[in-house]
Coordinates of C-alpha atoms and ligand atoms in Angstrom, one line a residue:
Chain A
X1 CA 92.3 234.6 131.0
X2 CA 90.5 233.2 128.3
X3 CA 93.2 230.6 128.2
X4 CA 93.6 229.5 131.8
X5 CA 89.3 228.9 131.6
X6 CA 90.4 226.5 128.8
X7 CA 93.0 225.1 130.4
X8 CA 90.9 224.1 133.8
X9 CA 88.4 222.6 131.3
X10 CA 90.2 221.0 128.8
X11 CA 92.4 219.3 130.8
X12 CA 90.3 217.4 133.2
X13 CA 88.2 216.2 130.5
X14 CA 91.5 215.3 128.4
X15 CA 92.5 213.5 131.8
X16 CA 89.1 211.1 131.3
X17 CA 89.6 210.6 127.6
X18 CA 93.7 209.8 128.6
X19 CA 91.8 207.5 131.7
X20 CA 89.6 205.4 128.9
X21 CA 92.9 205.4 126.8
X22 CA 95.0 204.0 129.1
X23 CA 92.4 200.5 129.3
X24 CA 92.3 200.2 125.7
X25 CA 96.6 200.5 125.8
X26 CA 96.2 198.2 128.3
X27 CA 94.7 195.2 126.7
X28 CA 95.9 195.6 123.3
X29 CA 99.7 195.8 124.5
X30 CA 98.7 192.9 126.8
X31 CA 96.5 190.7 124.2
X32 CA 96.8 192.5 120.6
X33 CA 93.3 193.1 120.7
X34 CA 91.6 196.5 120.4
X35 CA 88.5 196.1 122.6
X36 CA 85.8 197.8 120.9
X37 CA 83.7 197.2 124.3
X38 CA 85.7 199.0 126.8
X39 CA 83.3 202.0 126.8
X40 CA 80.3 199.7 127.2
X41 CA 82.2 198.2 130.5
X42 CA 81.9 201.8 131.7
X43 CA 78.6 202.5 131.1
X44 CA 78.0 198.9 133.0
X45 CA 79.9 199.6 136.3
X46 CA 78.0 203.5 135.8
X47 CA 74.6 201.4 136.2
X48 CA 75.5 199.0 138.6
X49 CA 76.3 201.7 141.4
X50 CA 73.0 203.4 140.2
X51 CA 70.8 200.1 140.5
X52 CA 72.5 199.1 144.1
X53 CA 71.9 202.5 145.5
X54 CA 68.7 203.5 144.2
X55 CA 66.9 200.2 144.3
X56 CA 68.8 198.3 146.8
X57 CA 69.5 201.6 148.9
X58 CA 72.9 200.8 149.6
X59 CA 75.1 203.4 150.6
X60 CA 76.7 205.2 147.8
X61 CA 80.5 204.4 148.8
X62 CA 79.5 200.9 149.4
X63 CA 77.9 201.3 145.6
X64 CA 81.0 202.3 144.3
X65 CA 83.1 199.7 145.9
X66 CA 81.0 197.0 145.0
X67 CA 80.7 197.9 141.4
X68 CA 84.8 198.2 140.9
X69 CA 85.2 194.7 142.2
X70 CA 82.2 193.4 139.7
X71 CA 83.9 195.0 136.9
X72 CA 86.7 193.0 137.8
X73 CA 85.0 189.9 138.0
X74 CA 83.2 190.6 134.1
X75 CA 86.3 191.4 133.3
X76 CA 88.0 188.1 134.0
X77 CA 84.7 186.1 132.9
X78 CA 85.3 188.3 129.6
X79 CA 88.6 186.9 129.1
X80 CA 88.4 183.5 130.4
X81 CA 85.0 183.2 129.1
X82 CA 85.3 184.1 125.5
X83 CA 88.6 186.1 124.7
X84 CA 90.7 183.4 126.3
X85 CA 89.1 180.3 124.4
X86 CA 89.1 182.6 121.1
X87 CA 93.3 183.8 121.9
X88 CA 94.2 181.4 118.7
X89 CA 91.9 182.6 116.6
X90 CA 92.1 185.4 114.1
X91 CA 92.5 188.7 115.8
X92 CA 89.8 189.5 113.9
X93 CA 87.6 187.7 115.3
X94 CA 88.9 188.5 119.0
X95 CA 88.3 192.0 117.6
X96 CA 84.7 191.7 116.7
X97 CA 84.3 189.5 119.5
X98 CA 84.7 193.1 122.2
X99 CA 82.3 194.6 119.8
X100 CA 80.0 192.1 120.3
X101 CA 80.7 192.2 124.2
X102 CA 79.7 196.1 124.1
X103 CA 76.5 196.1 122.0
X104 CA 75.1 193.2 124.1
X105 CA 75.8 195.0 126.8
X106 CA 74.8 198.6 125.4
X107 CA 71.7 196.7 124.3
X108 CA 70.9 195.0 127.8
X109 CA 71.3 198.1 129.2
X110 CA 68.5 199.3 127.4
X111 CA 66.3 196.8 127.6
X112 CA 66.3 196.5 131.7
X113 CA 67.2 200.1 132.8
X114 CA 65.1 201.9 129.6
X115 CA 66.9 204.5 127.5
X116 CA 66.4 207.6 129.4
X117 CA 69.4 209.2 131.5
X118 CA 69.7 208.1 135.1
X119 CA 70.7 210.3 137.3
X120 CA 74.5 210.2 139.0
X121 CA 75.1 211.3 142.4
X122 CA 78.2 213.6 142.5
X123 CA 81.3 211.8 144.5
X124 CA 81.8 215.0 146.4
X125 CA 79.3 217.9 146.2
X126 CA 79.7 220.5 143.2
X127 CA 81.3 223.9 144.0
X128 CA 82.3 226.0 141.7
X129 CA 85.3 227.8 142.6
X130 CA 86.5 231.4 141.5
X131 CA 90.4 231.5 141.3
X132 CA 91.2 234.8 140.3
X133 CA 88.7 234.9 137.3
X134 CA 89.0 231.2 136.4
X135 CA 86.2 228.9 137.6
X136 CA 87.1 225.6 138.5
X137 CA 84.1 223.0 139.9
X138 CA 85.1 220.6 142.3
X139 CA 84.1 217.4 140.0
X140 CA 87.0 218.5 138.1
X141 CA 89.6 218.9 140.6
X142 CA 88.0 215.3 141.8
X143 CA 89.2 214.0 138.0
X144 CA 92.1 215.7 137.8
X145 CA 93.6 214.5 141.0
X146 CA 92.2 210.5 141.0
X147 CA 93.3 210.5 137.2
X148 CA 97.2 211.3 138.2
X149 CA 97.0 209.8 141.2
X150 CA 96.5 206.4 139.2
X151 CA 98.7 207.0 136.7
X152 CA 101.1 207.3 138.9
X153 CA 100.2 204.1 140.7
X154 CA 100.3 201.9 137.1
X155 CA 103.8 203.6 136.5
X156 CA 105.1 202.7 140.2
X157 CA 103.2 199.1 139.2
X158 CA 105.0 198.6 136.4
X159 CA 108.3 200.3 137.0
X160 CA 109.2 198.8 140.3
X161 CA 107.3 196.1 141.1
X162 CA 108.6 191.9 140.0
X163 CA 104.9 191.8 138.5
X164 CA 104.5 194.9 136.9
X165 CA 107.9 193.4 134.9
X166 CA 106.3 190.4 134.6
X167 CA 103.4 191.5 132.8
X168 CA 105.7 194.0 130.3
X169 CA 107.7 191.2 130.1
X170 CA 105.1 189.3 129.0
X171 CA 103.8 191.7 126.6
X172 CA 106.8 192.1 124.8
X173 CA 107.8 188.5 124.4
X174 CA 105.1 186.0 125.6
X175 CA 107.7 183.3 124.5
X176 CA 110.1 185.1 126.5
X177 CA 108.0 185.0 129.2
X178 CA 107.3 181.7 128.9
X179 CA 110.4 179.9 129.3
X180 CA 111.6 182.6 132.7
X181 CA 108.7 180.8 134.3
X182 CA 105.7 183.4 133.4
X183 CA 102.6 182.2 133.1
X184 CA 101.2 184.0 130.1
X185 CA 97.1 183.5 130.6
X186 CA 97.8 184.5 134.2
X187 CA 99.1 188.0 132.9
X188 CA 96.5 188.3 130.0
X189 CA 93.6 187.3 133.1
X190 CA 95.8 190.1 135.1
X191 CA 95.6 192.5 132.5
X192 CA 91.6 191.9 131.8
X193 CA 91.1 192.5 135.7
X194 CA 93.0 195.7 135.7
X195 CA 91.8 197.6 132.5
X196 CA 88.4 196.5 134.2
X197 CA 89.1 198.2 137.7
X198 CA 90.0 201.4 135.7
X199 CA 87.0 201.6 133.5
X200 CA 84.9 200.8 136.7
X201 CA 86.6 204.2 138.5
X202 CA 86.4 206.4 135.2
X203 CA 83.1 205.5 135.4
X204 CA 82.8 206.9 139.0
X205 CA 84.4 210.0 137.5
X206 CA 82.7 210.2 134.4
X207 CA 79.1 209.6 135.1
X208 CA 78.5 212.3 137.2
X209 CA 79.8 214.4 134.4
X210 CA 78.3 213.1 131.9
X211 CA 74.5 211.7 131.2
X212 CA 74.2 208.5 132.2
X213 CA 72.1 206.9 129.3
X214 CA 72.9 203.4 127.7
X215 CA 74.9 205.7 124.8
X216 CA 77.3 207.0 127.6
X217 CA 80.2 204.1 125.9
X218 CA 80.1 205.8 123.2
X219 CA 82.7 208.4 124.9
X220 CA 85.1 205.6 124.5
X221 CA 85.6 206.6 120.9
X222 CA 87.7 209.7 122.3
X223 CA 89.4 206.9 124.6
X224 CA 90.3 205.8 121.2
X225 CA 91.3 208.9 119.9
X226 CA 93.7 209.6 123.1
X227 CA 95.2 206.3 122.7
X228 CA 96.0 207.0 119.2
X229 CA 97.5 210.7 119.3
X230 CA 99.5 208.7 122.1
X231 CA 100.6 206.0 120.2
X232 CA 98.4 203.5 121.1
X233 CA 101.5 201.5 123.1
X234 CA 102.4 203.8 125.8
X235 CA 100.2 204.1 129.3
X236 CA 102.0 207.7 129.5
X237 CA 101.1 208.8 126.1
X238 CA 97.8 207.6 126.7
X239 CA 97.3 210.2 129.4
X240 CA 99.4 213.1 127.3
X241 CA 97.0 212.5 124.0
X242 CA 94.0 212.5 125.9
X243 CA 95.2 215.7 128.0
X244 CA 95.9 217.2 124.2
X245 CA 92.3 215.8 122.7
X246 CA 90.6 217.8 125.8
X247 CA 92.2 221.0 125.0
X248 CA 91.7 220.9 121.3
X249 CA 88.2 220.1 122.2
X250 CA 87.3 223.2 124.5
X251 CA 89.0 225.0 122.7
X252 CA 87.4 224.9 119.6
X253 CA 84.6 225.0 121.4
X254 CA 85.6 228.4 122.8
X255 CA 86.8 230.0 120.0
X256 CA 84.6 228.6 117.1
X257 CA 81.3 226.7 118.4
X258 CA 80.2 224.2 121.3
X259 CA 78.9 222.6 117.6
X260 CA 82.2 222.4 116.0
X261 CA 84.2 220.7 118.7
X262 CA 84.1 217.0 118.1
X263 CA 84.6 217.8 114.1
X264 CA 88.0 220.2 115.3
X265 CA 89.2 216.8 117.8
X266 CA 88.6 214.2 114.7
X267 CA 90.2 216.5 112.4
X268 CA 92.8 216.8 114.7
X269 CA 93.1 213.0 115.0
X270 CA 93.5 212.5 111.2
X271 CA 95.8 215.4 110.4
X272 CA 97.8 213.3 113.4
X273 CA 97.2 209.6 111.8
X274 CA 98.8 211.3 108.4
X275 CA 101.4 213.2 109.4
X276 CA 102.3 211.6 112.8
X277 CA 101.6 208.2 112.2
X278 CA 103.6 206.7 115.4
X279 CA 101.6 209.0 117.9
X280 CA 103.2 212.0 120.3
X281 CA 105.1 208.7 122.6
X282 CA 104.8 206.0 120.0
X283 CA 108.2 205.4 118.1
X284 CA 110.6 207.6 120.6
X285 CA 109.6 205.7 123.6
X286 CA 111.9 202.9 124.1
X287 CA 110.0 201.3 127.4
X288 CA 106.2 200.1 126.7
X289 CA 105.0 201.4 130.0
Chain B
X1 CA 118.6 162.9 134.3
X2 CA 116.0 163.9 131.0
X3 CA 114.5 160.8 129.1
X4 CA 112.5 161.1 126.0
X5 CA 110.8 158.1 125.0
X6 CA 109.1 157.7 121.9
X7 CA 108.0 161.4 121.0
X8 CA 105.8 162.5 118.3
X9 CA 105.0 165.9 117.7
X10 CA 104.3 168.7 115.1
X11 CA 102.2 171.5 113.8
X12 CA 98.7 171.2 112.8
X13 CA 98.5 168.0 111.2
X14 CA 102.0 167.8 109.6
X15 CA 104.0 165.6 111.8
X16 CA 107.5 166.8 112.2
X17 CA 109.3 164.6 115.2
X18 CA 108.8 160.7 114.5
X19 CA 109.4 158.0 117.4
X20 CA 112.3 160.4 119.0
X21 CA 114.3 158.9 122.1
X22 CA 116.9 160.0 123.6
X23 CA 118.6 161.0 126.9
X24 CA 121.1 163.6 129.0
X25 CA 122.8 162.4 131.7
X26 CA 123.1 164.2 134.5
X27 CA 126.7 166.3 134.5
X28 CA 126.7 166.2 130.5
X29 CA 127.0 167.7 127.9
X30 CA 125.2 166.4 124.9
X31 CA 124.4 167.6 121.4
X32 CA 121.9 166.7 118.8
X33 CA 123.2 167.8 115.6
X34 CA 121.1 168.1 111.9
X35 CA 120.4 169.6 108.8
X36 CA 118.1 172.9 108.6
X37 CA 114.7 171.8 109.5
X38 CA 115.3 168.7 110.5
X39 CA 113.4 169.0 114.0
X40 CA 115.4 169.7 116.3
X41 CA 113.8 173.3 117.4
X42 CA 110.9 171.3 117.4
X43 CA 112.4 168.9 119.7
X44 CA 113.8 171.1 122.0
X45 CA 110.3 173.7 122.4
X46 CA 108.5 170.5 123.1
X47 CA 110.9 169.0 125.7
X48 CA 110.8 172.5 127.2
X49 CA 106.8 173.0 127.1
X50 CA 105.9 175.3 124.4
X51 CA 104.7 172.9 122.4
X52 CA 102.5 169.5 123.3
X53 CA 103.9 166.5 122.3
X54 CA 101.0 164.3 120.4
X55 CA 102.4 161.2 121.9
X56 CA 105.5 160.0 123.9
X57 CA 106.9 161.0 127.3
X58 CA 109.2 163.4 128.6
X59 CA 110.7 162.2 132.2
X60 CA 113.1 165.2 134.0
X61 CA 114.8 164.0 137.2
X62 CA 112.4 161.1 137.2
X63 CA 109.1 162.9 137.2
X64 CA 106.8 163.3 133.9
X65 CA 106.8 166.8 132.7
X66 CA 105.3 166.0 128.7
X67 CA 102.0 167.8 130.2
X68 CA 103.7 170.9 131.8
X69 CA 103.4 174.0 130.3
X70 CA 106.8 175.9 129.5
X71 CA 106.5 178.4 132.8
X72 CA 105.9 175.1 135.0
X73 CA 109.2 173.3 133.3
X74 CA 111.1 175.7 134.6
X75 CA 110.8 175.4 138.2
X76 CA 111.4 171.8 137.9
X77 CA 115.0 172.8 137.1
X78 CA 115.0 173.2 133.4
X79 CA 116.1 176.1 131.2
X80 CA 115.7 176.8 127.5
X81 CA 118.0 179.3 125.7
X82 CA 115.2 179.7 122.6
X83 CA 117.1 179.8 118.9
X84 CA 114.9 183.1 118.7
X85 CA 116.8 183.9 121.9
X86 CA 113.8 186.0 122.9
X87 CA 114.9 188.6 125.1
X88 CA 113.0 190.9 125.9
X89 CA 114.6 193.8 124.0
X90 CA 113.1 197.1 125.5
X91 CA 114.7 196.2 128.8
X92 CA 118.1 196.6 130.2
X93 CA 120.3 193.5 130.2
X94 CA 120.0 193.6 134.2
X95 CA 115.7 193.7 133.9
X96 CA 116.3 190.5 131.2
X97 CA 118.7 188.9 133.7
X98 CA 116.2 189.4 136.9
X99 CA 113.3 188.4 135.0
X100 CA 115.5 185.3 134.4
X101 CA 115.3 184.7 137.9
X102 CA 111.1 185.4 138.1
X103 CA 111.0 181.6 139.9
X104 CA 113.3 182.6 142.5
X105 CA 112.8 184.4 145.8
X106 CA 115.7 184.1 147.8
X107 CA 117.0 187.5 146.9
X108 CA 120.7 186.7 148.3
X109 CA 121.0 183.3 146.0
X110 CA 119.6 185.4 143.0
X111 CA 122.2 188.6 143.8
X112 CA 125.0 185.3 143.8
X113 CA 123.6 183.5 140.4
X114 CA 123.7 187.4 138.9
X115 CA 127.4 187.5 139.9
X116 CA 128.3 184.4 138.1
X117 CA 126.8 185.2 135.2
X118 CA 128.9 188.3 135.1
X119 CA 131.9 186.1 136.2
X120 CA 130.8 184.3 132.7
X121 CA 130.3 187.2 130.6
X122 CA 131.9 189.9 131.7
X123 CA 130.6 191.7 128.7
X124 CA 127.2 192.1 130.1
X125 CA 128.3 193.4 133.3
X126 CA 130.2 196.0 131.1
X127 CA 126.7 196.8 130.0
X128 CA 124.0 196.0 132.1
X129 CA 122.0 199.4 131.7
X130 CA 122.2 198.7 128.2
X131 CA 118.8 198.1 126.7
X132 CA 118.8 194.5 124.9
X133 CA 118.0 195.6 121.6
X134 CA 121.2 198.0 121.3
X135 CA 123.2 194.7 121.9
X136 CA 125.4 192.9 119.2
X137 CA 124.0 189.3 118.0
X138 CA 127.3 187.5 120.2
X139 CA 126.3 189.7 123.3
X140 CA 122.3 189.0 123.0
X141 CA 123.3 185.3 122.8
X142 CA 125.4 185.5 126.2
X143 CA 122.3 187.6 127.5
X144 CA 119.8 184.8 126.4
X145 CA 122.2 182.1 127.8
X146 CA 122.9 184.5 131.5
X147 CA 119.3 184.8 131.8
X148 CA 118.3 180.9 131.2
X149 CA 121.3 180.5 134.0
X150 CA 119.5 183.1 136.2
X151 CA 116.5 180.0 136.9
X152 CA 119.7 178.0 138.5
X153 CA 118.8 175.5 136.4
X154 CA 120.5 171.8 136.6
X155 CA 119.9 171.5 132.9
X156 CA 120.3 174.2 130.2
X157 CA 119.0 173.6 126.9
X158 CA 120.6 175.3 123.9
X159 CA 119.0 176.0 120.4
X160 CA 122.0 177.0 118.1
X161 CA 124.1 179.2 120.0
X162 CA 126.7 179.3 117.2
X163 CA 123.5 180.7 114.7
X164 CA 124.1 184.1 113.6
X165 CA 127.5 184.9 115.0
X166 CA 131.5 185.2 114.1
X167 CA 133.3 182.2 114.7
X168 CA 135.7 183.8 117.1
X169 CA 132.9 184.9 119.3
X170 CA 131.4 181.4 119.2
X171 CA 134.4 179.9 120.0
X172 CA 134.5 182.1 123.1
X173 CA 130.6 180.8 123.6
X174 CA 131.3 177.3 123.8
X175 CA 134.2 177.8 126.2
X176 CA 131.8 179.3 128.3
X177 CA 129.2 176.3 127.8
X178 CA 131.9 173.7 129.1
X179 CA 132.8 176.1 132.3
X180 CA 129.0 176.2 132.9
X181 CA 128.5 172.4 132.7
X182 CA 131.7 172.1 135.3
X183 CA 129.7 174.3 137.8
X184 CA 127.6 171.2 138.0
X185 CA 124.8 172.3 134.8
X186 CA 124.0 169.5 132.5
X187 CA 123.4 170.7 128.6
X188 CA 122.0 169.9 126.0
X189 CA 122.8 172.0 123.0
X190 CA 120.9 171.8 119.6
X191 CA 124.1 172.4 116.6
X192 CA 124.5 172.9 112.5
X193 CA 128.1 173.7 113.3
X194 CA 129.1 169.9 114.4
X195 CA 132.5 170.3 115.0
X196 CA 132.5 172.6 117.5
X197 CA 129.7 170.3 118.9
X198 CA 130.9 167.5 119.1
X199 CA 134.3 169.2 120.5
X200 CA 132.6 169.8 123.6
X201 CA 130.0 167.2 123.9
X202 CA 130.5 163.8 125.3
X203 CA 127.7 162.3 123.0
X204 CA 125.8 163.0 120.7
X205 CA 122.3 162.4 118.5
X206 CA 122.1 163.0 114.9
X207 CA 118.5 164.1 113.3
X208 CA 117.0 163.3 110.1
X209 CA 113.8 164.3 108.6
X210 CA 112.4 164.2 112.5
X211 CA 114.1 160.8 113.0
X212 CA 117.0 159.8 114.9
X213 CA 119.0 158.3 112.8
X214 CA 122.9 157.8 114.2
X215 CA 123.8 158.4 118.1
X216 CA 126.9 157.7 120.5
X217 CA 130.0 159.1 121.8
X218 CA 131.2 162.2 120.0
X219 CA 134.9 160.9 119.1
X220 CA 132.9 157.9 117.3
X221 CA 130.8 160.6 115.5
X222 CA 133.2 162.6 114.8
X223 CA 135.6 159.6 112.9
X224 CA 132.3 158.8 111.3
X225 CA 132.7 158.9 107.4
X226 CA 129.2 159.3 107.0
X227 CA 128.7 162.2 109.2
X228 CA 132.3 163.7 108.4
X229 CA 130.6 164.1 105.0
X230 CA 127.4 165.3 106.2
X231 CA 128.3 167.5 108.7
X232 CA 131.6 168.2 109.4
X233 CA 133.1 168.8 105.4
X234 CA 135.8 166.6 105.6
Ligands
LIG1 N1 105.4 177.1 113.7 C1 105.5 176.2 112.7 N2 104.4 175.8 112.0 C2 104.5 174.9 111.0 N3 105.6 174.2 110.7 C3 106.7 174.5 111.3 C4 106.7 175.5 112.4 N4 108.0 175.5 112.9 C5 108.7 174.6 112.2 N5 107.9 174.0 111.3 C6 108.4 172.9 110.3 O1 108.9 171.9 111.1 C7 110.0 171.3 110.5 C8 111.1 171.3 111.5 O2 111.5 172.6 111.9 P1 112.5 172.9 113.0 O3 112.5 174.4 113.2 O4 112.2 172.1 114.2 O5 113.9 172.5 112.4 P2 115.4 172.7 112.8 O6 116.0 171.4 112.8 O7 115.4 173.5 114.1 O8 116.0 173.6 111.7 P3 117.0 174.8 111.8 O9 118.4 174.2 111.9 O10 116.9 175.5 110.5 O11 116.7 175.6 112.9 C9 110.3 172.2 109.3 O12 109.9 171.5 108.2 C10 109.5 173.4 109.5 O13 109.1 173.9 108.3
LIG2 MG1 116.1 175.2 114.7

C-alpha cells in the first residue's frame, strides 16, 4: 500500500522534473549549450497567465494560450537576439550567457510582481480520489497524462516526420546538414521555439503545484538532475530519470523525512555521475531522440 | 557550367586560396589534384558554401552563388560529397539517403533517384537498415556519395574519395564516378591519388600552396615530367 501511495506521488512529480529535462536535452543536443535559464522561462510563462488574468481579466484558457505562444516568441528573440549572434563564441560564454537570461529574468520578476507567491488557479478543479486506499488528486492525473501525451507527440515529431529528421539530422552533423540542404539557424531557431512551448505548458502544470514566487526556476535544477540520470542526450531518458528522481524523492521522504528528500535525490545523482557516468539511456541508445 | 574567378579565401586571417580560377564543364569530369594541405578542401567547402570566400566569384549555371549559404547551393543543383564524408552516423543508410533528398518533394522522382543509387551501390541496398556508423570506411564513402546523388544534382563535387580506403575498393569507386557522370552528372573530384584521377578525368588543375600552378587535359598531365615526379611516382 505504502508503495502504490509512493508510486502515484512520485511519479507525477518525476513526470515534471522528466518535462523540464526534456527542454534542457533539447537545446543542448540542438545548440551544445546547457541553458542555465530554462527554469526562469518557466517561472515567466507562470507570471504571464497570472498577470493577463488577474489584471487584464482575461479568461484563464485564453491566459494559458497566450502565454505558450509568448514563450515562444522570447524564446526565438533569446536565440536570435543573443544566443545566435554569440553561436561562435566560446560555449562558455553561450553558457553563462542562459545564466544571465534567467537571473535577469528571476530578478525582473521580482522587482515588478514583488517576491511573495501568487496564487495559481488549478487547470481543472482538485479532487482527491480514493482508489482502493491510494489517494490520487486530479492535478496529478492532469500531469501525468499531458506529460505522456507530449512525449509521445516529440517521439512521433521526431521519428516520422521529414522535420523531426531534419532537426536530428542537424544535431548530429550540422555540416551534414548543411550540404543536404538544411538550414542549420532555422533548426537551432526551431529548437529555441520548441523547448520554449514546453517550459510554457510545464509551467501550466507546475504552477499550480507548486508556489508561484520568483524562486519557482529554481525547480529546474531537478530538470537538470533528470536530464543527467538520463544521459543528458536522450528525450526518452529524460522522461525515465526524471520518473526515477520523483520516486527516490517521495520516497525518502516517506520512509526517512519530508527534510531529507532533496539531500537522498542529490545523493542519488552523484552516486549516479560516479558510477554511471553515461546516464540510464546515455551510451546504449544508439538514436539521439 | 561552374566558373571560379579569382578566389581568395581562408581562416581567420591566414589566407589559404590565392587568386584561384578555374572551371567544369558541363558533362565533365574534372580533377584538381595536390599535395596535403594544399587548399583544395578549402576550395571545394567554399565553392560549395560552407565557407565565405573573402574575394572572387563563384558563377554555377550562370548565376552567382559566392554569397549562398551551403543549404541554398544545393537546390541550385550542386552537391558536395565532404572529405569528412559526414553522414549522419546514428541513422540507417536509408534515413542518410532520404535526408539526401531533404530539397526534394516529388516523392515518386525521389523513390526513382533511391533506386539508382542502389543500381550504383548495390552494397547499400544490401544494408539499408544498417545504421551508418556500423558501416566499413569503402561503404560510408558510397553512402556519402548515394546521398549527395539523392539532391539529383547536375554537378557532384568530390573531396578525396580514394582517402582512407583499399585500393580495390577505390578502384570500384571510380568506376562508379564515370557511370554517374554518363547519367548526365558533371564532377568534380578533389585527388592525392593522381593516377586514378587523371584516369577518369578529362582535365585537370594542379594546386600549390593555394595557387594554381599547372592545368589542362589529363593525358598532357599525366606525360608531364614534372608532375609524374610529383604526383604520380614515376
Ligand atoms: N578549419 C581550419 N582552420 C584553420 N586552418 C585550416 C582549417 N582547415 C584547413 N586549414 C589550413 O588550410 C590549409 C589548407 O587546408 P586544406 O584542408 O584545404 O588542404 P587540402 O589540400 O585539402 O589537404 P589534404 O589533402 O590533406 O586534405 C592548411 O594549411 C590547413 O592547415
Ligand atoms: Mg582535403
Amino acid at each position: 500500500m505504502d508503495i502504490l501511495q509512493i508510486v502515484a506521488n512520485g511519479v507525477p512529480a518525476g513526470m515534471m522534473y522528466g518535462l523540464v529535462a526534456l527542454g534542457i536535452v533539447l537545446i543542448h543536443n540542438g545548440t551544445n549549450v546547457v541553458h542555465f535559464g530554462y527554469g526562469e522561462q518557466i517561472t515567466l510563462s507562470a507570471y504571464i497567465v497570472v498577470v493577463l488574468q488577474v489584471i487584464f481579466h482575461v479568461p484563464f484558457w485564453l491566459a494559458c494560450l497566450v502565454s505558450i505562444v509568448l514563450s515562444a516568441l522570447f524564446g526565438l528573440a533569446i536565440y536570435l537576439g543573443i544566443l545566435g549572434p554569440l553561436r561562435r563564441t566560446p560555449l562558455i560564454v553561450q553558457i553563462i550567457a542562459t545564466l544571465a537570461i534567467g537571473l535577469g529574468i528571476r530578478e525582473g520578476l521580482r522587482a515588478f510582481m514583488g517576491p511573495d507567491p501568487w496564487p495559481f488557479p488549478a487547470i481543472v478543479a482538485n479532487k482527491v480520489y480514493d482508489v482502493h486506499g491510494v489517494f490520487i488528486t486530479t492535478a496529478n492525473i492532469v500531469v501525468v497524462t499531458v506529460s505522456i501525451a507530449i512525449a509521445a507527440l516529440l517521439f512521433l515529431f521526431f521519428r516520422l516526420s521529414r522535420y523531426g529528421h531534419a532537426i536530428l539530422a542537424a544535431c548530429e552533423s550540422p555540416r551534414g546538414a548543411s550540404i543536404v540542404g538544411i538550414s542549420v539557424k532555422q533548426v537551432s531557431a526551431a529548437i529555441w521555439v520548441l523547448a520554449s512551448v514546453l517550459a510554457a505548458v510545464a509551467a501550466l502544470l507546475m504552477a499550480p503545484v507548486l508556489t508561484l514566487s520568483p524562486d519557482m526556476g529554481l525547480i529546474a535544477i531537478k530538470g537538470f538532475c533528470a536530464a543527467i540520470l538520463g544521459g543528458f542526450v536522450s528525450l526518452p531518458g529524460a522522461i525515465v530519470g526524471g520518473v526515477l528522481l520523483g520516486l527516490i524523492e517521495t520516497a525518502a521522504g516517506y520512509y526517512i523525512s519530508t527534510a531529507t528528500k532533496d539531500m537522498v535525490a542529490y545523493g542519488a545523482l552523484i552516486a549516479m555521475v560516479i558510477f554511471m557516468p553515461q546516464g540510464l539511456l546515455g551510451k546504449r541508445q544508439i538514436k539521439k531522440v | 557550367m561552374l566558373e571560379v574567378e579569382h578566389l581568395n579565401a581562408g581562416y581567420g586571417l591566414v589566407q589559404v586560396l590565392n587568386d584561384v580560377t578555374l572551371s567544369v564543364p558541363e558533362g565533365a569530369i574534372v580533377t584538381l589534384l595536390g599535395a596535403n594541405g594544399a587548399g583544395k578542401t578549402t576550395a571545394l567547402n567554399t565553392i560549395a558554401g560552407l565557407m565565405r570566400p573573402w574575394s572572387g566569384q563563384v558563377t554555377f549555371r550562370n548565376r552567382r552563388c559566392d554569397a549562398l549559404p551551403a543549404h541554398r547551393i544545393v537546390r541550385q543543383g550542386l552537391s558536395l560529397v565532404a572529405e569528412q564524408r559526414e553522414l549522419f552516423l546514428s541513422m540507417t543508410i536509408l534515413e542518410n539517403l532520404m535526408l539526401g533528398a531533404y530539397t526534394r518533394n516529388d516523392q515518386k522522382e525521389i523513390r526513382e533517384s533511391l533506386e539508382l543509387v542502389f543500381e550504383i551501390f548495390p552494397r547499400l541496398a544490401e544494408r539499408k537498415a544498417q545504421v551508418a556508423r556500423t558501416l566499413s570506411g569503402g561503404e560510408q564513402q558510397m553512402l556519402a556519395i548515394g546521398r549527395g546523388l539523392m539532391a539529383k544534382p547536375s554537378l557532384l563535387l568530390l573531396d578525396e574519395p580514394s582517402l582512407g580506403i583499399a585500393p580495390l575498393v577505390v578502384l570500384e569507386i571510380f568506376d562508379q564516378i564515370r557511370k554517374i557522370n554518363r547519367l548526365g552528372v558533371s564532377v568534380f573530384v578533389v585527388e592525392q591519388n593522381a593516377k586514378i584521377a587523371l584516369e577518369v578525368a578529362s582535365y585537370g588543375y594542379v594546386m600549390e600552396n593555394g595557387r594554381i600552378t599547372v592545368e589542362g587535359a589529363a593525358d598532357v598531365l599525366r606525360s608531364n615530367p614534372k608532375i609524374q615526379e610529383a604526383y604520380l611516382g614515376i
